[in-house]
Amino acid sequence: MYGAPGGGPTVYDPMTLPVDDNVNKYTFCVELKGSQWFLQKGKMIAYYGSMEFNGIGHGRLDRLVRTSFHSPLHASDWVVAEGSGKMLLADRAFDVNSYDLDDGNLTIRSGNLLAFQPSLALKQSIVPGFLTLIGTGKFVAASNGPVVFMEPPIRVDPQALVGWADCPSPCHHYDHGYMTGVMGGLRAMTGLGGASGEEHQFEFVGAGTVLLQSSETLMAEQATGAVPQEPGIPGSGGPFTGPSQPGGAPRLPGQLGDLQRRFGL
Amino acid sequence: MFRLQGSKVLAVDMTGDAVKAKNGSMVAYDGQMAFKKLSGGGEGLRGMVTRRLTGEQMTVMEVRGQGTCWFADRASEINLVSLQGDKLFVESSNLLATDAGLRTGTTFTGLRGASQGNGLFTTTVEGHGQAAIMSDGPAVVLRVSAQYPLTVDPGAYIAHQGNLRQSFQSGVTFRTLLGEGGGEAFQIRFEGDGLVYVQPSERNTIAGDV
């Protein structure tokens, strides 16, 4: 037997590893008993027992994918683990935590979601870069620093936002006094004259919970996949159908048209 | 005597004895200390040549004296390993300090090494005493026994000790080539009796994206 007598690190084996719980702040253990879990590619660090990892495109998984995976073009980043044994998940030494959803919904930044039970359905959010989980089950998410839960109404820093549950109103909020007029526009664009860097927030109202991480380090964004190119779908780049957008030559960003609008001309 | 002060600083209490530590990892000391660079990791000329050839280079210093010496490296988490005559396999970049009485050397790891992106060779530490290894995030120590073999992602592996056989598993199929792989195309399987150290973070490996 090898072990660390007194004061050494804890040595885990399949018996002492927790079941669907954290091993330490940065590592999460999932027990599979012939069941399946969805996980983001490459987040498994070790496992006991026999497991198989299959890409979502695997034919045998068609039925499972049909019921609990609705992010079609994002599929190549996800795999299904199945088998029996215990599996450790971790992500770049970020804090990981599990959350239980009970017939609820939660929207989360795509890079933060590590794994979820197939009893939850994963869908692309209408908000670009976010994913929504609906149903009952457990999922594992990573964050830079521990996650704090806040009650709306609340305004949060965009970089600190991890996700939200049951609040239907994520919207942008600008401090208008600071952002309008010529001076405001200049300040916002150049950062000169005392831009605090906090003029822009996300605002949530209504009943629900907002999840924040305790740092403003963003996790690398996972592509959520392109949305269908149809009119009326945010982020699709689809053709504009309304008359409100005056046609004409496509403007380069930063061209004068933008400036004019910013300065309220 | 090695002890951890917090999780990122190693304190070594010495009474005239010596430790080998990564060059430049001393952050503070108390008492009388002498620092000496050991060319070739104190393994003699042969070790020096081997390390140069294998690319498992490490610059090591010997610290000798009386008092307490503190070591740390880039705020990495530090894990203590005690060796009772068994052998520790660790990447040279993850090794922070060892008792001077422990023998270090290099060994061929084959495909496992290649899959980790750390080259084909690894460092061994042998004897009776303590060693300190570093990881990105606190390491999880997993026991491998006859009835419980363990499979590890090459990017998260940092070290192992004991009497373990390792085999390299590749799940590369035509699906991988189509970009539909399982994301865990390369794995190392450990069988036998011993401990494996994994870190909660994955190095970039060639297998990382398949």
Coordinates of C-alpha atoms in Angstrom, one line a residue:
Chain A
M1 CA 0.0 0.0 0.0
Y2 CA 1.2 3.4 -0.8
G3 CA -0.2 6.2 1.2
A4 CA 0.7 9.3 2.9
P5 CA 0.8 8.7 6.6
G6 CA -0.5 11.6 8.7
G7 CA -0.9 15.0 7.2
G8 CA -0.3 13.9 3.6
P9 CA -2.8 14.5 0.8
T10 CA -6.0 12.5 0.9
V11 CA -5.8 9.5 -1.3
Y12 CA -9.0 8.6 -3.2
D13 CA -10.1 5.3 -4.6
P14 CA -13.4 4.4 -6.1
M15 CA -14.9 3.7 -2.7
T16 CA -14.0 7.0 -1.1
L17 CA -14.7 9.3 -4.1
P18 CA -17.9 11.2 -3.5
V19 CA -20.9 10.5 -5.6
D20 CA -21.9 13.4 -7.9
D21 CA -20.2 15.8 -5.7
N22 CA -17.0 17.9 -5.5
V23 CA -13.7 16.2 -4.6
N24 CA -12.2 19.6 -4.0
K25 CA -13.1 23.1 -5.2
Y26 CA -11.7 22.4 -8.6
T27 CA -12.6 18.8 -9.3
F28 CA -16.0 17.2 -9.6
C29 CA -16.8 13.4 -9.4
V30 CA -19.6 11.9 -11.4
E31 CA -20.8 8.4 -10.8
L32 CA -22.2 6.5 -13.8
K33 CA -24.2 3.4 -13.4
G34 CA -25.0 2.4 -16.9
S35 CA -26.2 6.0 -17.2
Q36 CA -25.2 8.8 -19.5
W37 CA -23.9 12.3 -19.1
F38 CA -23.2 15.0 -21.6
L39 CA -19.9 16.7 -21.2
Q40 CA -17.8 19.2 -22.9
K41 CA -15.0 17.8 -24.9
G42 CA -11.8 17.3 -23.0
K43 CA -13.0 18.0 -19.5
M44 CA -12.7 14.5 -18.2
I45 CA -9.4 14.2 -16.3
A46 CA -9.6 10.6 -15.0
Y47 CA -12.0 7.7 -14.5
Y48 CA -12.3 4.4 -12.8
G49 CA -14.4 1.7 -14.4
S50 CA -15.3 1.3 -17.9
M51 CA -16.6 4.2 -19.9
E52 CA -17.0 5.2 -23.4
F53 CA -16.9 8.7 -24.8
N54 CA -18.8 9.2 -28.0
G55 CA -19.2 12.3 -30.1
I56 CA -22.8 13.5 -30.4
G57 CA -22.7 12.5 -34.0
H58 CA -22.6 8.8 -33.0
G59 CA -25.5 7.0 -34.6
R60 CA -26.4 5.0 -31.6
L61 CA -27.0 8.2 -29.6
D62 CA -29.5 9.6 -32.0
R63 CA -32.5 9.1 -29.7
L64 CA -30.8 10.7 -26.7
V65 CA -29.6 13.6 -28.7
R66 CA -33.1 14.1 -30.1
T67 CA -34.6 14.5 -26.6
S68 CA -32.0 16.4 -24.7
F69 CA -29.7 18.2 -27.1
H70 CA -31.1 21.0 -29.2
S71 CA -28.0 22.9 -30.1
P72 CA -27.4 21.2 -33.4
L73 CA -24.5 23.1 -34.8
H74 CA -22.7 23.1 -31.4
A75 CA -22.6 19.4 -31.3
S76 CA -19.0 18.9 -32.1
D77 CA -18.0 20.3 -28.7
W78 CA -20.0 17.8 -26.7
V79 CA -19.6 14.2 -26.0
V80 CA -21.7 11.6 -24.3
A81 CA -20.1 9.5 -21.5
E82 CA -21.6 6.2 -20.8
G83 CA -20.7 3.2 -18.8
S84 CA -20.2 2.5 -15.2
G85 CA -17.6 3.9 -12.8
K86 CA -16.6 7.2 -11.4
M87 CA -15.3 10.0 -13.5
L88 CA -13.5 13.2 -12.5
L89 CA -14.2 16.5 -14.3
A90 CA -12.2 19.6 -14.2
D91 CA -11.6 22.7 -16.2
R92 CA -8.4 24.7 -16.3
A93 CA -8.3 24.8 -12.5
F94 CA -11.4 26.9 -12.3
D95 CA -13.9 26.4 -9.5
V96 CA -16.5 23.9 -10.4
N97 CA -19.9 23.4 -8.8
S98 CA -23.0 21.4 -9.5
Y99 CA -26.5 22.7 -9.5
D100 CA -29.8 21.0 -9.4
L101 CA -32.7 22.1 -11.5
D102 CA -36.1 21.0 -10.5
D103 CA -38.5 21.4 -13.4
G104 CA -36.8 24.8 -14.0
N105 CA -34.7 26.6 -16.6
L106 CA -31.4 28.2 -16.4
T107 CA -29.4 30.1 -19.0
I108 CA -25.6 30.0 -18.8
R109 CA -22.6 31.3 -20.7
S110 CA -21.6 28.6 -23.1
G111 CA -18.0 28.4 -21.9
N112 CA -19.0 27.8 -18.3
L113 CA -21.1 24.7 -18.7
L114 CA -19.1 21.5 -18.2
A115 CA -21.5 18.7 -18.1
F116 CA -25.2 17.8 -17.6
Q117 CA -27.5 14.9 -17.1
P118 CA -29.5 13.9 -20.1
S119 CA -32.7 14.4 -18.1
L120 CA -32.1 18.1 -18.9
A121 CA -32.5 19.5 -22.3
L122 CA -29.8 21.8 -23.6
K123 CA -30.9 24.5 -26.0
Q124 CA -29.2 27.4 -27.6
S125 CA -30.4 30.6 -26.0
I126 CA -31.7 33.4 -28.1
V127 CA -29.0 35.5 -26.4
P128 CA -25.9 34.8 -28.5
G129 CA -23.2 32.9 -26.6
F130 CA -25.5 31.5 -24.0
L131 CA -27.1 28.1 -23.6
T132 CA -30.4 27.2 -21.8
L133 CA -31.0 24.1 -19.8
I134 CA -34.6 23.1 -19.2
G135 CA -36.0 20.3 -17.1
T136 CA -35.0 18.4 -14.0
G137 CA -31.5 17.2 -13.2
K138 CA -28.0 18.1 -12.3
F139 CA -25.4 20.0 -14.2
V140 CA -21.8 21.1 -13.5
A141 CA -20.5 24.5 -14.3
A142 CA -17.2 26.2 -13.9
S143 CA -16.5 29.7 -12.8
N144 CA -13.5 31.9 -12.1
G145 CA -13.8 32.1 -8.4
P146 CA -16.9 31.0 -6.4
V147 CA -20.3 31.7 -7.7
V148 CA -22.7 34.0 -5.9
F149 CA -26.4 34.0 -6.2
M150 CA -28.3 37.2 -6.4
E151 CA -31.9 38.2 -6.5
P152 CA -33.3 40.6 -9.1
P153 CA -33.8 43.5 -9.6
I154 CA -30.1 43.7 -10.1
R155 CA -27.6 45.2 -12.6
V156 CA -24.5 43.1 -13.2
D157 CA -21.2 43.6 -14.9
P158 CA -21.2 41.7 -18.2
Q159 CA -17.9 39.9 -17.5
A160 CA -19.1 38.7 -14.1
L161 CA -22.3 37.2 -15.4
V162 CA -22.3 33.4 -15.4
G163 CA -26.0 32.8 -16.0
W164 CA -29.5 33.3 -14.7
A165 CA -32.5 31.1 -13.8
D166 CA -36.1 31.9 -14.2
C167 CA -35.7 35.6 -15.1
P168 CA -37.0 36.4 -18.5
S169 CA -35.6 39.8 -18.8
P170 CA -31.9 40.0 -19.5
C171 CA -31.2 43.4 -21.1
H172 CA -28.5 46.0 -21.5
H173 CA -28.4 49.0 -19.3
Y174 CA -26.4 52.1 -20.0
D175 CA -25.7 55.0 -17.7
H176 CA -27.2 57.6 -19.9
G177 CA -25.9 60.7 -18.2
Y178 CA -22.5 59.4 -19.0
M179 CA -23.1 58.1 -22.4
T180 CA -25.0 60.7 -24.3
G181 CA -24.0 63.9 -25.8
V182 CA -20.7 64.7 -27.5
M183 CA -18.7 64.5 -24.4
G184 CA -20.3 61.2 -23.4
G185 CA -19.6 59.7 -26.8
L186 CA -16.0 60.8 -26.7
R187 CA -15.6 59.5 -23.2
A188 CA -17.1 56.2 -24.1
M189 CA -15.0 55.8 -27.2
T190 CA -11.7 57.0 -26.0
G191 CA -11.9 56.3 -22.3
L192 CA -10.5 59.8 -21.7
G193 CA -12.1 62.0 -19.1
G194 CA -12.9 59.4 -16.6
A195 CA -14.7 56.5 -18.1
S196 CA -15.2 54.2 -15.1
G197 CA -15.5 51.1 -17.3
E198 CA -18.8 50.4 -15.6
E199 CA -21.2 52.4 -17.7
H200 CA -22.7 49.4 -19.3
Q201 CA -24.4 46.6 -17.3
F202 CA -26.8 43.8 -17.8
E203 CA -30.1 44.3 -16.0
F204 CA -32.4 41.7 -14.6
V205 CA -35.8 42.3 -13.1
G206 CA -38.6 40.0 -12.0
A207 CA -38.4 36.8 -10.1
G208 CA -35.5 34.5 -10.4
T209 CA -31.8 34.1 -9.6
V210 CA -28.7 35.6 -11.2
L211 CA -25.4 33.7 -11.0
L212 CA -22.3 35.8 -10.8
Q213 CA -18.7 34.8 -10.6
S214 CA -16.4 36.6 -8.3
S215 CA -14.0 37.8 -10.9
E216 CA -14.2 39.4 -14.3
T217 CA -12.1 36.9 -16.1
L218 CA -14.2 35.4 -18.9
M219 CA -13.9 31.7 -19.7
A220 CA -13.0 31.0 -23.3
E221 CA -16.2 31.1 -25.2
Q222 CA -17.4 27.9 -26.7
A223 CA -19.1 28.3 -30.0
T224 CA -22.7 27.7 -29.5
G225 CA -23.1 27.2 -33.2
A226 CA -24.6 29.4 -35.8
V227 CA -28.3 29.9 -35.7
P228 CA -30.4 29.4 -38.8
Q229 CA -30.1 32.3 -41.2
E230 CA -33.6 33.5 -41.0
P231 CA -35.1 37.0 -40.6
G232 CA -35.8 37.9 -37.0
I233 CA -33.3 35.7 -35.4
P234 CA -30.7 37.6 -33.3
G235 CA -27.2 36.9 -34.3
S236 CA -28.1 35.1 -37.4
G237 CA -26.9 37.8 -39.7
G238 CA -29.9 37.1 -41.7
P239 CA -31.4 39.6 -44.1
F240 CA -33.2 42.6 -42.6
T241 CA -36.8 42.6 -43.5
G242 CA -38.1 45.7 -41.9
P243 CA -37.9 49.0 -43.6
S244 CA -36.3 50.7 -40.5
Q245 CA -32.8 49.9 -41.6
P246 CA -32.0 52.2 -44.5
G247 CA -30.3 50.1 -47.1
G248 CA -27.2 51.1 -48.9
A249 CA -23.6 50.2 -48.9
P250 CA -22.5 48.2 -45.9
R251 CA -20.7 50.5 -43.5
L252 CA -17.4 49.7 -42.0
P253 CA -17.4 49.8 -38.2
G254 CA -16.3 53.1 -36.9
Q255 CA -17.3 54.9 -40.0
L256 CA -19.0 58.2 -39.6
G257 CA -22.5 56.9 -39.6
D258 CA -21.9 55.3 -36.2
L259 CA -20.4 58.4 -34.8
Q260 CA -23.3 60.5 -35.9
R261 CA -25.8 58.2 -34.1
R262 CA -23.6 58.1 -31.0
F263 CA -23.5 61.9 -30.8
G264 CA -27.2 62.1 -31.4
L265 CA -26.9 64.0 -34.6
Chain B
M1 CA 11.5 17.9 6.8
F2 CA 9.1 19.1 4.2
R3 CA 5.9 20.9 5.1
L4 CA 3.4 23.0 3.3
Q5 CA 2.7 26.6 4.4
G6 CA -0.6 27.3 2.7
S7 CA -0.9 25.3 -0.5
K8 CA 1.6 27.2 -2.7
V9 CA 4.6 27.5 -0.5
L10 CA 6.9 24.7 0.6
A11 CA 8.8 25.1 3.8
V12 CA 11.8 22.9 4.5
D13 CA 13.3 22.7 7.9
M14 CA 16.9 21.8 7.7
T15 CA 19.5 20.9 10.3
G16 CA 22.7 20.7 8.3
D17 CA 21.2 18.5 5.7
A18 CA 20.5 19.3 2.1
V19 CA 17.6 19.4 -0.5
K20 CA 17.6 19.6 -4.2
A21 CA 15.2 22.2 -5.6
K22 CA 14.4 23.8 -8.9
N23 CA 16.8 26.5 -9.7
G24 CA 15.5 29.9 -8.5
S25 CA 12.5 28.6 -6.6
M26 CA 13.7 29.8 -3.2
V27 CA 11.5 32.7 -2.0
A28 CA 12.9 33.1 1.5
Y29 CA 15.1 31.6 4.1
D30 CA 15.8 31.8 7.8
G31 CA 19.1 30.8 9.2
Q32 CA 22.3 29.9 7.4
M33 CA 21.9 28.6 3.9
A34 CA 24.2 27.9 1.0
F35 CA 22.9 27.6 -2.5
K36 CA 24.9 25.7 -5.1
K37 CA 23.9 25.1 -8.7
L38 CA 24.0 21.4 -9.6
S39 CA 24.8 21.0 -13.2
G40 CA 22.9 18.1 -14.7
G41 CA 20.7 17.7 -11.7
G42 CA 23.4 16.2 -9.6
E43 CA 23.3 13.1 -11.6
G44 CA 26.9 13.3 -12.7
L45 CA 28.3 13.5 -16.2
R46 CA 26.2 10.7 -17.5
G47 CA 23.0 12.1 -16.2
M48 CA 23.9 15.5 -17.6
V49 CA 24.4 14.0 -21.1
T50 CA 21.2 12.0 -20.8
R51 CA 19.2 15.0 -19.8
R52 CA 20.6 17.0 -22.6
L53 CA 19.9 14.3 -25.1
T54 CA 16.4 13.5 -23.9
G55 CA 15.2 17.1 -23.5
E56 CA 14.2 16.4 -19.9
Q57 CA 16.3 19.3 -18.7
M58 CA 16.0 20.7 -15.3
T59 CA 18.2 23.1 -13.6
V60 CA 18.6 22.1 -10.0
M61 CA 20.3 23.7 -7.0
E62 CA 21.4 22.2 -3.8
V63 CA 20.4 24.0 -0.7
R64 CA 22.3 23.1 2.5
G65 CA 22.3 24.7 5.8
Q66 CA 20.5 25.2 9.1
G67 CA 17.1 26.8 9.5
T68 CA 14.1 27.0 7.3
C69 CA 13.9 27.6 3.6
W70 CA 10.8 28.4 1.6
F71 CA 10.2 27.5 -2.0
A72 CA 7.5 28.4 -4.5
D73 CA 7.2 28.6 -8.2
R74 CA 4.7 30.8 -10.1
A75 CA 2.0 30.2 -7.5
S76 CA 1.6 26.6 -8.5
E77 CA -0.1 24.3 -6.1
I78 CA 2.4 22.1 -4.3
N79 CA 1.8 18.5 -3.3
L80 CA 4.0 16.5 -1.0
V81 CA 4.9 13.0 -1.9
S82 CA 6.6 10.6 0.5
L83 CA 8.7 7.8 -0.9
Q84 CA 9.5 4.6 0.9
G85 CA 11.8 3.0 -1.5
D86 CA 9.5 3.2 -4.4
K87 CA 9.8 5.2 -7.5
L88 CA 8.1 8.5 -8.4
F89 CA 7.6 9.3 -12.1
V90 CA 7.1 13.0 -12.7
E91 CA 7.7 15.5 -15.4
S92 CA 10.8 17.6 -14.8
S93 CA 8.7 20.7 -15.1
N94 CA 6.4 19.6 -12.3
L95 CA 9.2 18.7 -9.9
L96 CA 9.9 21.4 -7.3
A97 CA 12.2 19.8 -4.6
T98 CA 13.4 16.5 -3.4
D99 CA 15.4 15.3 -0.4
A100 CA 19.1 15.3 -1.3
G101 CA 19.1 11.6 -0.5
L102 CA 16.7 10.7 -3.3
R103 CA 18.1 9.7 -6.6
T104 CA 16.8 11.3 -9.7
G105 CA 17.1 10.0 -13.2
T106 CA 15.4 9.9 -16.6
T107 CA 13.3 7.2 -18.1
F108 CA 11.7 6.5 -21.5
T109 CA 7.9 6.9 -21.5
G110 CA 7.2 6.2 -25.1
L111 CA 3.8 7.2 -26.5
R112 CA 2.5 8.4 -23.2
G113 CA 5.0 11.1 -23.1
A114 CA 4.3 12.1 -26.6
S115 CA 0.6 12.3 -26.0
Q116 CA 1.2 14.6 -23.0
G117 CA 3.1 17.0 -25.2
N118 CA 6.1 16.6 -22.8
G119 CA 8.5 14.7 -24.9
L120 CA 9.3 11.0 -24.8
F121 CA 11.1 11.0 -21.5
T122 CA 10.2 11.6 -17.9
T123 CA 12.0 12.1 -14.6
T124 CA 12.2 9.5 -11.9
V125 CA 12.8 10.0 -8.3
E126 CA 13.8 7.0 -6.2
G127 CA 14.7 6.2 -2.6
H128 CA 13.5 7.1 0.9
G129 CA 12.4 10.6 1.6
Q130 CA 10.1 13.4 0.5
A131 CA 9.5 15.2 -2.8
A132 CA 7.4 18.1 -3.7
I133 CA 5.6 18.3 -7.0
M134 CA 3.7 21.1 -8.6
S135 CA 0.3 21.2 -10.3
D136 CA -2.1 23.7 -11.9
G137 CA -4.7 23.6 -9.2
P138 CA -4.5 21.1 -6.3
A139 CA -3.8 17.6 -7.4
V140 CA -6.2 14.8 -6.8
V141 CA -4.4 11.6 -5.6
L142 CA -6.0 8.5 -6.9
R143 CA -5.2 5.0 -5.8
V144 CA -4.8 2.2 -8.3
S145 CA -5.2 -1.3 -7.1
A146 CA -5.7 -4.7 -8.8
Q147 CA -9.4 -4.5 -9.0
Y148 CA -9.6 -0.7 -9.7
P149 CA -7.5 0.3 -12.7
L150 CA -7.6 3.9 -13.6
T151 CA -7.7 5.8 -16.8
V152 CA -6.3 9.3 -17.0
D153 CA -6.3 12.1 -19.6
P154 CA -2.7 12.7 -20.7
G155 CA -3.2 16.5 -20.3
A156 CA -4.2 16.2 -16.6
Y157 CA -1.6 13.6 -15.6
I158 CA 1.3 15.0 -13.5
A159 CA 2.9 12.1 -11.7
H160 CA 2.6 8.5 -10.4
Q161 CA 4.3 6.3 -7.9
G162 CA 4.4 2.7 -7.0
N163 CA 4.3 -0.4 -9.1
L164 CA 2.2 0.6 -12.0
R165 CA 2.0 -0.6 -15.5
Q166 CA 0.8 2.0 -17.9
S167 CA -0.7 1.4 -21.3
F168 CA -1.7 3.9 -23.9
Q169 CA -5.2 3.8 -25.2
S170 CA -6.2 5.4 -28.4
G171 CA -9.7 5.8 -29.4
V172 CA -9.0 7.2 -32.7
T173 CA -11.5 6.0 -35.2
F174 CA -12.7 7.2 -38.5
R175 CA -15.1 9.4 -36.5
T176 CA -12.2 11.3 -35.1
L177 CA -11.0 12.0 -38.6
L178 CA -14.5 13.3 -39.5
G179 CA -14.3 15.6 -36.5
E180 CA -16.9 13.6 -34.6
G181 CA -14.5 12.2 -32.0
G182 CA -15.2 11.7 -28.4
G183 CA -12.8 14.3 -27.2
E184 CA -10.9 11.8 -25.3
A185 CA -9.1 10.1 -28.1
F186 CA -5.9 9.4 -26.1
Q187 CA -5.9 8.0 -22.6
I188 CA -3.4 6.4 -20.3
R189 CA -4.5 3.4 -18.4
F190 CA -2.8 2.5 -15.1
E191 CA -2.9 -1.0 -13.7
G192 CA -1.1 -2.5 -10.7
D193 CA -0.7 -1.0 -7.3
G194 CA 0.2 2.7 -6.7
L195 CA -0.9 6.3 -6.7
V196 CA -1.6 8.6 -9.6
Y197 CA -1.6 12.4 -9.3
V198 CA -3.9 14.4 -11.6
Q199 CA -4.4 18.1 -11.8
P200 CA -7.8 19.8 -12.4
S201 CA -6.6 21.4 -15.6
E202 CA -5.5 20.1 -18.9
R203 CA -2.3 21.0 -20.6
N204 CA -2.5 21.6 -24.3
T205 CA -1.8 18.3 -25.9
I206 CA -1.9 17.2 -29.4
A207 CA -4.9 15.1 -28.4
G208 CA -6.7 18.0 -26.9
D209 CA -8.9 18.6 -29.8
V210 CA -9.7 15.2 -31.2

